[in-house]
CSV table of C-alpha atoms and ligand atoms in Angstrom, one decimal:
chain,number,residue,atom,x,y,z
A,20,MET,CA,-19.7,-3.3,1.9
A,21,THR,CA,-21.7,-4.8,-0.9
A,22,ALA,CA,-24.6,-2.9,-2.4
A,23,ASP,CA,-27.1,-5.0,-0.5
A,24,GLU,CA,-25.3,-4.4,2.8
A,25,ILE,CA,-25.3,-0.6,2.1
A,26,ARG,CA,-29.0,-0.7,1.3
A,27,GLU,CA,-29.8,-2.7,4.5
A,28,LYS,CA,-27.8,-0.3,6.7
A,29,ALA,CA,-29.5,2.6,5.0
A,30,ARG,CA,-32.9,1.1,5.9
A,31,ARG,CA,-31.8,0.5,9.5
A,32,TYR,CA,-29.9,3.6,10.3
A,33,LEU,CA,-31.2,6.4,8.1
A,34,MET,CA,-34.7,7.8,8.8
A,35,PRO,CA,-37.4,6.6,6.4
A,36,SER,CA,-37.9,10.2,5.5
A,37,VAL,CA,-34.6,10.2,3.6
A,38,ILE,CA,-35.8,10.1,0.0
A,39,GLN,CA,-34.2,7.5,-2.3
A,40,TYR,CA,-34.7,6.8,-6.0
A,41,TYR,CA,-35.7,3.4,-7.4
A,42,GLN,CA,-37.4,0.3,-6.0
A,43,GLU,CA,-33.9,-0.9,-5.2
A,44,PRO,CA,-31.8,2.2,-4.6
A,45,VAL,CA,-28.4,2.4,-6.4
A,46,ALA,CA,-25.7,2.1,-3.7
A,47,VAL,CA,-23.1,4.3,-5.3
A,48,GLU,CA,-19.5,3.7,-4.5
A,49,SER,CA,-17.5,5.9,-6.9
A,50,ALA,CA,-17.8,8.1,-9.9
A,51,SER,CA,-15.5,9.6,-12.6
A,52,GLY,CA,-16.3,11.9,-15.5
A,53,LEU,CA,-19.9,11.0,-16.5
A,54,ARG,CA,-19.8,7.5,-15.1
A,55,VAL,CA,-21.1,6.4,-11.7
A,56,ARG,CA,-20.3,2.9,-10.3
A,57,ASP,CA,-22.3,1.1,-7.6
A,58,ALA,CA,-20.8,-1.1,-4.9
A,59,ASP,CA,-21.4,-4.2,-7.1
A,60,GLY,CA,-19.4,-2.7,-9.9
A,61,LYS,CA,-22.3,-1.9,-12.2
A,62,GLU,CA,-21.8,1.3,-14.2
A,63,TYR,CA,-24.2,4.1,-15.0
A,64,LEU,CA,-24.2,7.1,-17.3
A,65,ASP,CA,-25.1,10.1,-15.2
A,66,PHE,CA,-27.7,12.4,-16.7
A,67,PHE,CA,-28.6,14.0,-13.3
A,68,GLY,CA,-25.3,14.9,-11.8
A,69,GLY,CA,-26.3,14.4,-8.2
A,70,ILE,CA,-29.3,16.8,-8.7
A,71,LEU,CA,-27.4,19.3,-10.8
A,72,THR,CA,-24.6,19.6,-8.2
A,73,VAL,CA,-21.8,17.9,-10.0
A,74,SER,CA,-21.8,20.7,-12.5
A,75,LEU,CA,-18.6,19.9,-14.5
A,76,ALA,CA,-17.9,16.2,-14.2
A,77,HIS,CA,-17.3,13.7,-11.4
A,78,GLY,CA,-13.8,14.0,-10.1
A,79,GLU,CA,-13.0,16.9,-12.3
A,80,PRO,CA,-9.2,17.1,-11.9
A,81,ASN,CA,-8.8,20.9,-11.3
A,82,VAL,CA,-11.4,20.7,-8.5
A,83,VAL,CA,-10.0,17.6,-6.9
A,84,ASN,CA,-6.5,19.1,-6.9
A,85,ALA,CA,-7.7,22.4,-5.5
A,86,VAL,CA,-9.5,20.6,-2.7
A,87,LYS,CA,-6.4,18.5,-1.9
A,88,VAL,CA,-4.2,21.5,-1.7
A,89,GLN,CA,-6.7,23.5,0.4
A,90,ILE,CA,-7.4,20.7,2.9
A,91,ASP,CA,-3.6,20.4,3.6
A,92,ARG,CA,-3.3,24.1,4.0
A,93,LEU,CA,-6.5,25.1,6.0
A,94,SER,CA,-9.7,23.1,6.2
A,95,HIS,CA,-11.9,25.3,8.4
A,96,ILE,CA,-11.7,28.5,10.4
A,97,SER,CA,-15.1,30.3,9.9
A,98,THR,CA,-15.9,33.6,8.4
A,99,LEU,CA,-14.7,35.3,11.6
A,100,TYR,CA,-11.3,35.3,9.8
A,101,PRO,CA,-11.3,36.3,6.2
A,102,ASN,CA,-9.1,34.1,4.0
A,103,GLU,CA,-8.1,33.9,0.3
A,104,PRO,CA,-10.5,31.1,-0.8
A,105,ILE,CA,-13.7,33.0,0.2
A,106,VAL,CA,-12.7,36.4,-1.1
A,107,ALA,CA,-11.4,34.9,-4.3
A,108,VAL,CA,-14.8,33.3,-5.0
A,109,ALA,CA,-16.7,36.4,-4.0
A,110,GLU,CA,-14.6,38.4,-6.4
A,111,LEU,CA,-15.1,35.9,-9.3
A,112,LEU,CA,-18.9,35.9,-8.7
A,113,ALA,CA,-19.0,39.7,-8.6
A,114,GLY,CA,-17.3,39.6,-12.0
A,115,MET,CA,-20.0,37.3,-13.3
A,116,MET,CA,-22.9,39.6,-12.4
A,117,PRO,CA,-23.8,42.0,-15.2
A,118,ALA,CA,-22.7,45.5,-14.1
A,119,GLU,CA,-26.1,47.0,-14.5
A,120,THR,CA,-27.4,44.9,-11.6
A,121,GLY,CA,-25.0,46.5,-9.2
A,122,ILE,CA,-24.8,43.2,-7.4
A,123,SER,CA,-21.3,42.6,-6.0
A,124,GLN,CA,-21.5,41.3,-2.4
A,125,SER,CA,-21.8,37.8,-1.2
A,126,PHE,CA,-23.0,36.0,1.9
A,127,PHE,CA,-21.9,32.4,1.8
A,128,VAL,CA,-23.9,29.5,3.4
A,129,SER,CA,-24.0,25.8,2.8
A,130,SER,CA,-27.3,25.1,1.1
A,131,GLY,CA,-29.8,26.6,-1.2
A,132,THR,CA,-32.3,26.7,1.7
A,133,GLU,CA,-30.1,28.9,3.7
A,134,ALA,CA,-29.3,31.1,0.7
A,135,ASP,CA,-33.1,31.7,0.1
A,136,GLU,CA,-33.5,32.4,3.9
A,137,MET,CA,-30.8,35.1,3.6
A,138,ALA,CA,-32.4,36.6,0.6
A,139,VAL,CA,-35.7,36.9,2.4
A,140,MET,CA,-34.0,38.5,5.4
A,141,LEU,CA,-32.4,41.0,3.1
A,142,ALA,CA,-35.6,41.8,1.3
A,143,MET,CA,-37.5,42.3,4.6
A,144,SER,CA,-34.7,44.4,6.1
A,145,LYS,CA,-34.4,46.6,3.1
A,146,THR,CA,-38.1,47.2,2.6
A,147,GLY,CA,-39.2,47.1,6.3
A,148,ARG,CA,-42.0,44.8,5.2
A,149,ASN,CA,-42.8,41.1,5.7
A,150,GLU,CA,-45.1,39.9,2.9
A,151,LEU,CA,-43.7,37.9,0.1
A,152,ILE,CA,-44.9,36.6,-3.3
A,153,ALA,CA,-43.7,33.2,-4.4
A,154,LEU,CA,-44.8,30.8,-7.2
A,155,ARG,CA,-46.9,27.7,-7.3
A,156,ASN,CA,-44.8,24.8,-8.5
A,157,GLY,CA,-41.7,26.5,-7.1
A,158,TYR,CA,-39.2,24.8,-4.8
A,159,SER,CA,-37.1,26.6,-2.1
A,160,GLY,CA,-35.8,24.0,0.3
A,161,ARG,CA,-36.7,22.4,3.6
A,162,SER,CA,-36.5,24.9,6.4
A,163,ALA,CA,-39.8,26.3,7.8
A,164,LEU,CA,-39.5,29.4,5.7
A,165,ALA,CA,-38.4,27.6,2.6
A,166,GLN,CA,-41.3,25.1,2.9
A,167,SER,CA,-43.7,28.0,3.2
A,168,LEU,CA,-42.2,29.7,0.1
A,169,MET,CA,-42.6,26.5,-1.8
A,170,GLY,CA,-45.6,26.0,-4.0
A,171,HIS,CA,-45.1,22.2,-4.4
A,172,SER,CA,-47.3,20.0,-2.3
A,173,ASN,CA,-45.2,16.9,-2.8
A,174,TRP,CA,-42.5,18.5,-0.7
A,175,ARG,CA,-44.5,20.0,2.1
A,176,VAL,CA,-43.7,17.9,5.1
A,177,LEU,CA,-45.8,19.7,7.7
A,178,PRO,CA,-48.9,21.8,7.4
A,179,GLN,CA,-47.5,24.6,9.5
A,180,GLN,CA,-46.8,27.7,7.4
A,181,ILE,CA,-45.0,30.9,8.0
A,182,ALA,CA,-47.5,33.7,7.5
A,183,GLY,CA,-47.4,36.4,4.9
A,184,ILE,CA,-46.4,34.4,1.8
A,185,LYS,CA,-48.8,34.3,-1.1
A,186,HIS,CA,-48.3,32.0,-4.1
A,187,ALA,CA,-49.0,33.4,-7.6
A,188,ALA,CA,-50.1,31.2,-10.5
A,189,GLN,CA,-47.4,29.0,-12.0
A,190,PRO,CA,-46.2,30.4,-15.4
A,191,ASP,CA,-46.7,27.0,-17.1
A,192,CYS,CA,-47.9,27.2,-20.7
A,193,TYR,CA,-48.3,23.4,-21.0
A,194,ARG,CA,-50.7,23.4,-18.1
A,195,CYS,CA,-51.9,27.0,-18.0
A,196,PRO,CA,-53.6,27.6,-14.7
A,197,PHE,CA,-56.1,29.8,-16.5
A,198,GLY,CA,-56.8,27.4,-19.3
A,199,LEU,CA,-55.4,29.9,-21.8
A,200,THR,CA,-53.0,29.6,-24.7
A,201,TYR,CA,-49.8,31.7,-25.2
A,202,PRO,CA,-49.6,34.3,-26.6
A,203,ASN,CA,-53.4,35.0,-26.7
A,204,CYS,CA,-53.3,34.7,-22.9
A,205,GLU,CA,-51.6,38.1,-22.8
A,206,LEU,CA,-49.5,36.9,-19.8
A,207,ARG,CA,-52.5,36.4,-17.5
A,208,CYS,CA,-50.3,34.5,-15.1
A,209,ALA,CA,-48.0,37.4,-14.7
A,210,LYS,CA,-50.7,40.1,-14.6
A,211,ASP,CA,-52.6,38.1,-11.9
A,212,ILE,CA,-49.8,39.0,-9.5
A,213,GLU,CA,-51.3,42.5,-9.2
A,214,SER,CA,-54.7,41.1,-8.2
A,215,LEU,CA,-52.9,38.7,-5.7
A,216,ILE,CA,-51.2,41.7,-4.1
A,217,GLN,CA,-54.3,43.8,-4.0
A,218,TYR,CA,-56.6,41.1,-2.6
A,219,THR,CA,-54.4,39.1,-0.3
A,220,THR,CA,-51.7,41.4,1.0
A,221,THR,CA,-51.5,44.8,2.7
A,222,GLY,CA,-50.3,46.1,-0.7
A,223,GLU,CA,-46.8,46.5,0.8
A,224,ILE,CA,-44.7,43.6,-0.2
A,225,ALA,CA,-41.1,42.8,0.6
A,226,GLY,CA,-40.4,40.9,-2.5
A,227,PHE,CA,-41.0,38.2,-5.1
A,228,LEU,CA,-39.0,35.0,-5.1
A,229,ALA,CA,-38.9,32.9,-8.3
A,230,GLU,CA,-36.8,30.4,-10.2
A,231,PRO,CA,-36.1,31.5,-13.8
A,232,VAL,CA,-36.9,27.9,-14.8
A,233,GLN,CA,-38.8,25.9,-12.2
A,234,GLY,CA,-36.4,23.1,-11.4
A,235,VAL,CA,-38.1,20.6,-9.0
A,236,GLY,CA,-41.4,21.6,-10.7
A,237,GLY,CA,-40.2,19.8,-13.8
A,238,PHE,CA,-38.0,22.4,-15.7
A,239,VAL,CA,-41.0,24.6,-16.4
A,240,VAL,CA,-39.9,27.6,-18.5
A,241,PRO,CA,-42.1,30.7,-18.1
A,242,PRO,CA,-43.0,32.6,-21.3
A,243,LYS,CA,-40.3,35.0,-22.3
A,244,GLU,CA,-42.2,38.2,-21.3
A,245,TYR,CA,-43.2,36.7,-17.9
A,246,PHE,CA,-40.6,38.2,-15.7
A,247,GLU,CA,-40.7,41.7,-17.3
A,248,VAL,CA,-44.4,41.9,-16.4
A,249,ALA,CA,-44.2,40.1,-13.1
A,250,VAL,CA,-41.2,42.0,-11.8
A,251,GLY,CA,-42.8,45.3,-13.1
A,252,ILE,CA,-45.8,44.7,-10.9
A,253,VAL,CA,-43.7,43.7,-7.9
A,254,ARG,CA,-41.6,46.8,-8.2
A,255,LYS,CA,-44.8,49.0,-8.5
A,256,TYR,CA,-45.7,47.7,-5.1
A,257,GLY,CA,-42.3,48.3,-3.6
A,258,GLY,CA,-41.0,44.7,-3.6
A,259,LEU,CA,-37.6,43.4,-4.5
A,260,PHE,CA,-37.0,40.6,-7.0
A,261,ILE,CA,-35.1,37.6,-5.7
A,262,ALA,CA,-33.9,35.3,-8.5
A,263,ASP,CA,-33.4,31.8,-7.2
A,264,GLU,CA,-30.6,30.5,-9.4
A,265,VAL,CA,-30.0,27.4,-7.3
A,266,GLN,CA,-30.6,25.1,-10.3
A,267,THR,CA,-30.4,27.6,-13.2
A,268,GLY,CA,-27.1,29.3,-12.3
A,269,PHE,CA,-23.6,28.9,-13.7
A,270,GLY,CA,-24.4,28.7,-17.3
A,271,ARG,CA,-26.8,25.7,-16.9
A,272,THR,CA,-29.4,27.3,-19.1
A,273,GLY,CA,-26.9,28.2,-21.9
A,274,GLU,CA,-25.8,31.5,-23.3
A,275,HIS,CA,-25.8,33.4,-20.0
A,276,TRP,CA,-24.4,32.7,-16.6
A,277,TRP,CA,-27.8,33.3,-14.9
A,278,GLY,CA,-31.3,32.2,-15.8
A,279,TRP,CA,-32.9,35.6,-15.4
A,280,GLN,CA,-30.8,37.0,-18.2
A,281,HIS,CA,-33.0,35.1,-20.7
A,282,TYR,CA,-35.9,37.4,-19.7
A,283,GLY,CA,-34.5,40.9,-19.9
A,284,VAL,CA,-35.0,41.7,-16.3
A,285,LYS,CA,-32.5,42.4,-13.4
A,286,PRO,CA,-32.8,41.0,-9.9
A,287,ASP,CA,-32.1,42.8,-6.7
A,288,ILE,CA,-31.0,39.6,-4.9
A,289,VAL,CA,-29.7,36.3,-6.3
A,290,THR,CA,-29.3,33.0,-4.6
A,291,MET,CA,-27.1,30.1,-5.9
A,292,ALA,CA,-26.1,26.7,-4.6
A,293,LYS,CA,-26.0,23.2,-6.2
A,294,GLY,CA,-23.5,23.4,-9.1
A,295,ILE,CA,-21.3,26.2,-7.6
A,296,ALA,CA,-18.6,23.9,-6.3
A,297,ASN,CA,-18.9,20.7,-8.5
A,298,GLY,CA,-20.6,18.8,-5.7
A,299,LEU,CA,-19.1,20.2,-2.5
A,300,PRO,CA,-21.6,21.9,-0.2
A,301,ALA,CA,-21.6,25.6,-0.8
A,302,ALA,CA,-24.2,28.2,-1.5
A,303,ASN,CA,-24.4,32.0,-1.7
A,304,CYS,CA,-26.8,34.9,-1.6
A,305,MET,CA,-25.7,38.0,-3.5
A,306,THR,CA,-27.0,41.5,-3.7
A,307,THR,CA,-26.0,45.2,-4.0
A,308,PRO,CA,-24.0,46.9,-1.3
A,309,GLU,CA,-27.0,49.1,-0.7
A,310,ILE,CA,-29.3,46.2,0.1
A,311,ALA,CA,-26.6,44.3,1.9
A,312,LYS,CA,-26.1,47.1,4.4
A,313,ALA,CA,-29.8,47.2,5.3
A,314,LEU,CA,-29.4,44.0,7.4
A,315,PRO,CA,-29.5,45.6,10.9
A,316,ARG,CA,-27.1,43.2,12.6
A,317,GLN,CA,-24.2,41.0,11.8
A,318,THR,CA,-24.8,37.3,11.4
A,319,LEU,CA,-22.9,34.1,10.9
A,320,SER,CA,-23.1,30.8,9.1
A,321,THR,CA,-20.6,28.4,10.7
A,322,PHE,CA,-19.7,26.4,7.6
A,323,GLY,CA,-20.6,29.1,5.1
A,324,GLY,CA,-17.7,30.0,2.8
A,325,SER,CA,-15.5,27.3,4.4
A,326,PRO,CA,-12.1,27.2,2.7
A,327,VAL,CA,-12.4,23.7,1.2
A,328,PRO,CA,-15.8,24.2,-0.5
A,329,MET,CA,-14.5,27.7,-1.5
A,330,ALA,CA,-11.4,26.2,-3.1
A,331,ALA,CA,-13.7,23.8,-5.0
A,332,ALA,CA,-15.9,26.7,-6.0
A,333,ARG,CA,-13.0,28.7,-7.3
A,334,ALA,CA,-11.7,25.8,-9.4
A,335,THR,CA,-15.2,25.0,-10.6
A,336,ILE,CA,-15.9,28.5,-11.7
A,337,GLU,CA,-12.5,28.9,-13.4
A,338,SER,CA,-13.0,25.6,-15.2
A,339,MET,CA,-16.5,26.8,-16.3
A,340,GLN,CA,-15.0,30.0,-17.7
A,341,ALA,CA,-12.1,28.1,-19.4
A,342,HIS,CA,-14.6,25.6,-21.0
A,343,ASP,CA,-17.0,28.4,-21.9
A,344,VAL,CA,-19.9,26.4,-20.5
A,345,ARG,CA,-22.4,29.1,-21.5
A,346,THR,CA,-21.8,28.4,-25.2
A,347,ARG,CA,-21.2,24.7,-24.7
A,348,ASN,CA,-24.5,24.2,-22.8
A,349,LYS,CA,-26.4,26.1,-25.5
A,350,GLU,CA,-24.9,23.9,-28.2
A,351,LEU,CA,-25.1,20.6,-26.4
A,352,GLY,CA,-28.5,21.5,-25.1
A,353,ALA,CA,-29.7,22.1,-28.7
A,354,HIS,CA,-28.4,18.7,-29.6
A,355,LEU,CA,-30.1,17.0,-26.7
A,356,ARG,CA,-33.3,18.9,-27.4
A,357,ASP,CA,-33.3,17.6,-31.0
A,358,GLY,CA,-32.8,14.0,-29.6
A,359,LEU,CA,-35.7,14.4,-27.2
A,360,LEU,CA,-37.9,15.9,-29.9
A,361,ALA,CA,-37.1,12.8,-32.0
A,362,LEU,CA,-38.2,10.6,-29.1
A,363,GLN,CA,-41.4,12.7,-28.8
A,364,ALA,CA,-42.1,12.1,-32.5
A,365,LYS,CA,-41.5,8.4,-32.0
A,366,TYR,CA,-43.7,8.2,-28.8
A,367,PRO,CA,-46.2,10.9,-29.4
A,368,HIS,CA,-48.9,9.3,-27.2
A,369,HIS,CA,-46.7,9.3,-24.1
A,370,ILE,CA,-44.3,12.2,-24.4
A,371,GLY,CA,-46.5,15.3,-24.0
A,372,GLN,CA,-43.8,18.0,-24.0
A,373,VAL,CA,-40.1,18.5,-24.4
A,374,ARG,CA,-39.0,21.7,-22.5
A,375,GLY,CA,-36.2,23.5,-20.7
A,376,LEU,CA,-33.3,25.7,-21.5
A,377,GLY,CA,-29.7,24.9,-22.3
A,378,LEU,CA,-28.5,21.7,-20.7
A,379,MET,CA,-31.6,21.6,-18.4
A,380,LEU,CA,-34.2,19.7,-20.4
A,381,ALA,CA,-37.2,17.6,-19.5
A,382,ILE,CA,-39.9,15.4,-21.0
A,383,GLU,CA,-43.3,15.2,-19.5
A,384,LEU,CA,-45.0,11.8,-19.7
A,385,VAL,CA,-48.7,11.8,-20.2
A,386,ASP,CA,-51.6,9.5,-20.9
A,387,ASP,CA,-51.8,7.4,-24.0
A,388,GLU,CA,-55.5,7.7,-24.7
A,389,LEU,CA,-55.1,10.1,-27.5
A,390,VAL,CA,-52.5,12.5,-28.7
A,391,GLY,CA,-52.8,15.8,-26.9
A,392,ASN,CA,-54.3,14.3,-23.7
A,393,ARG,CA,-52.2,15.8,-20.9
A,394,THR,CA,-53.2,13.5,-18.1
A,395,PRO,CA,-50.0,12.8,-16.1
A,396,ASN,CA,-49.0,9.2,-16.6
A,397,THR,CA,-47.2,8.1,-13.5
A,398,ALA,CA,-47.4,4.4,-14.3
A,399,ILE,CA,-45.3,4.7,-17.5
A,400,THR,CA,-43.0,7.2,-15.8
A,401,ALA,CA,-42.2,4.5,-13.2
A,402,LYS,CA,-41.6,1.8,-15.8
A,403,VAL,CA,-39.3,4.0,-17.9
A,404,PHE,CA,-37.4,5.2,-14.8
A,405,GLU,CA,-36.7,1.6,-13.7
A,406,ALA,CA,-35.9,0.4,-17.2
A,407,ALA,CA,-33.4,3.3,-17.7
A,408,LYS,CA,-31.7,2.4,-14.5
A,409,ARG,CA,-31.4,-1.3,-15.4
A,410,ARG,CA,-29.9,-0.3,-18.8
A,411,GLY,CA,-27.4,1.9,-17.0
A,412,LEU,CA,-28.8,5.5,-17.2
A,413,LEU,CA,-29.5,7.8,-14.2
A,414,ILE,CA,-32.0,10.5,-14.8
A,415,GLY,CA,-34.1,12.8,-12.5
A,416,LYS,CA,-37.8,13.0,-11.9
A,417,GLY,CA,-39.9,16.1,-11.1
A,418,GLY,CA,-43.1,17.9,-11.6
A,419,ARG,CA,-46.2,18.2,-9.5
A,420,TRP,CA,-47.2,14.5,-10.3
A,421,GLY,CA,-43.6,13.2,-10.6
A,422,ASN,CA,-44.3,12.4,-14.3
A,423,VAL,CA,-41.5,14.5,-15.7
A,424,PHE,CA,-38.0,13.3,-16.4
A,425,ARG,CA,-35.3,15.9,-15.7
A,426,ILE,CA,-32.1,15.7,-17.7
A,427,ALA,CA,-29.3,17.9,-16.5
A,428,PRO,CA,-26.0,16.1,-16.9
A,429,PRO,CA,-22.6,17.3,-15.8
A,430,MET,CA,-21.7,20.1,-18.2
A,431,LEU,CA,-18.5,18.5,-19.6
A,432,ILE,CA,-20.6,15.7,-21.1
A,433,SER,CA,-19.6,14.8,-24.7
A,434,GLN,CA,-22.0,14.7,-27.6
A,435,ALA,CA,-21.3,10.9,-27.9
A,436,GLU,CA,-22.4,10.5,-24.2
A,437,LEU,CA,-25.5,12.5,-24.8
A,438,ASP,CA,-26.3,10.2,-27.8
A,439,GLU,CA,-25.6,7.1,-25.6
A,440,GLY,CA,-28.1,8.3,-23.0
A,441,LEU,CA,-30.7,9.1,-25.6
A,442,ARG,CA,-30.4,5.6,-27.0
A,443,ILE,CA,-30.9,4.1,-23.5
A,444,LEU,CA,-33.9,6.4,-23.0
A,445,ASP,CA,-35.3,5.3,-26.3
A,446,ALA,CA,-34.9,1.6,-25.5
A,447,SER,CA,-36.4,2.2,-22.0
A,448,LEU,CA,-39.5,3.9,-23.4
A,449,ALA,CA,-40.0,1.0,-25.9
A,450,GLU,CA,-39.5,-1.5,-23.1
A,451,ALA,CA,-42.1,0.3,-21.0
A,452,GLY,CA,-44.6,0.1,-23.8
A,453,ALA,CA,-44.6,3.7,-24.8
A,454,HIS,CA,-45.8,4.5,-28.3
B,506,PLP,C1,-34.6,26.3,-6.8
B,506,PLP,C2,-34.1,25.7,-5.5
B,506,PLP,N1,-34.0,26.5,-4.5
B,506,PLP,C3,-33.6,26.1,-3.3
B,506,PLP,C4,-33.3,24.8,-3.1
B,506,PLP,C5,-32.8,24.3,-1.7
B,506,PLP,O1,-31.5,23.9,-1.8
B,506,PLP,P1,-30.9,22.9,-0.7
B,506,PLP,O2,-31.5,21.5,-0.9
B,506,PLP,O3,-29.4,22.9,-1.0
B,506,PLP,O4,-31.2,23.4,0.6
B,506,PLP,C6,-33.4,23.9,-4.2
B,506,PLP,C7,-33.1,22.4,-4.0
B,506,PLP,O5,-33.4,21.6,-4.8
B,506,PLP,C8,-33.8,24.4,-5.4
B,506,PLP,O6,-33.9,23.6,-6.5
């Protein structure tokens, strides 16, 4: 099919609710390394990795081979029958959890939404309570529970909510919900959780679910003391801390395997998905044996931990370890950050902030009235986004107003490819009239 035929069939046979990027969506046909090709043969440099799922590179040979071998041997059987792929990944992941967390047991599912659902089930079972604290500007997925946990109006499809979930203020220093400035704010956003619990719950909470860096929210990095204070309050009221590592996991934020490790706290439950299997559908919820055994009944996810995605996950994780992606992402991330800061210096009226951790960086586009005006500028965002696509660069969008560019390329990107993408971004900003 040509790209036009694909787009036409997508319009006809996929529901209009299926979100697609760009005025004329890119009809992707194939991809290899950092390059994506559309059905008309146009090539793009991929700075978004299928929304942080293609964690290493497109078609990474170790993962492709592992999938081919596994699909010939056993493609599916369900978790009713333990098999080597699933236990091998569970063992690898247990080894990636810092010992002091005590986290060693896995429940595999197929999506981040399901992983977060499992985490909530565990927290409720362990505590015998139902109320939860989540964050404004957080994203948790698309089930009824995940939508209720989410503090992101763009993604709320229906008004119906699951009761008992309260949303604490977003820990966003660029747009402080209290109009304060860090560090003079004395972590008001974190401390406010105590008031939220006291005023809006029974005081007996099951847990607190948060992303160490708010992904869909626009790569918002909470201040470094945030989680120590927030989790301290949550524990005081008997709640568990669920770290949603769906975007931040697997070394993405540099230096550590997990995002929470940047903050000196330890979670009780961890969820992961996206990059776990270099693009194959797999996800996982991990916790301690003590919390795991609190679930009163046995349960099943039909495709959870299926052998082919698990073989991909094993090869992905082993490649991540072999490439030392934690160090690599820290170093490449520093290089990318420098490049984005140089763009901010060149376009100070429109690039309001450069932020993120490791190889998970964002720029927020704001109004051009005067430097320091933080009004979201969606018009210029749209122009730069389309220009970058025309010039052959795929990037992500995010943030409450969709005025944030999210850059999280596959981790095996080279410095030369990062520089190439930065040049395209520069030219796209100039074309869109940024200054
Ligand atoms: C932090 C976070 N949690 C959960 C999810 C839901 O994952 P999925 O779309 O795989 O259900 C996402 C998806 O973007 C996410 O970013």
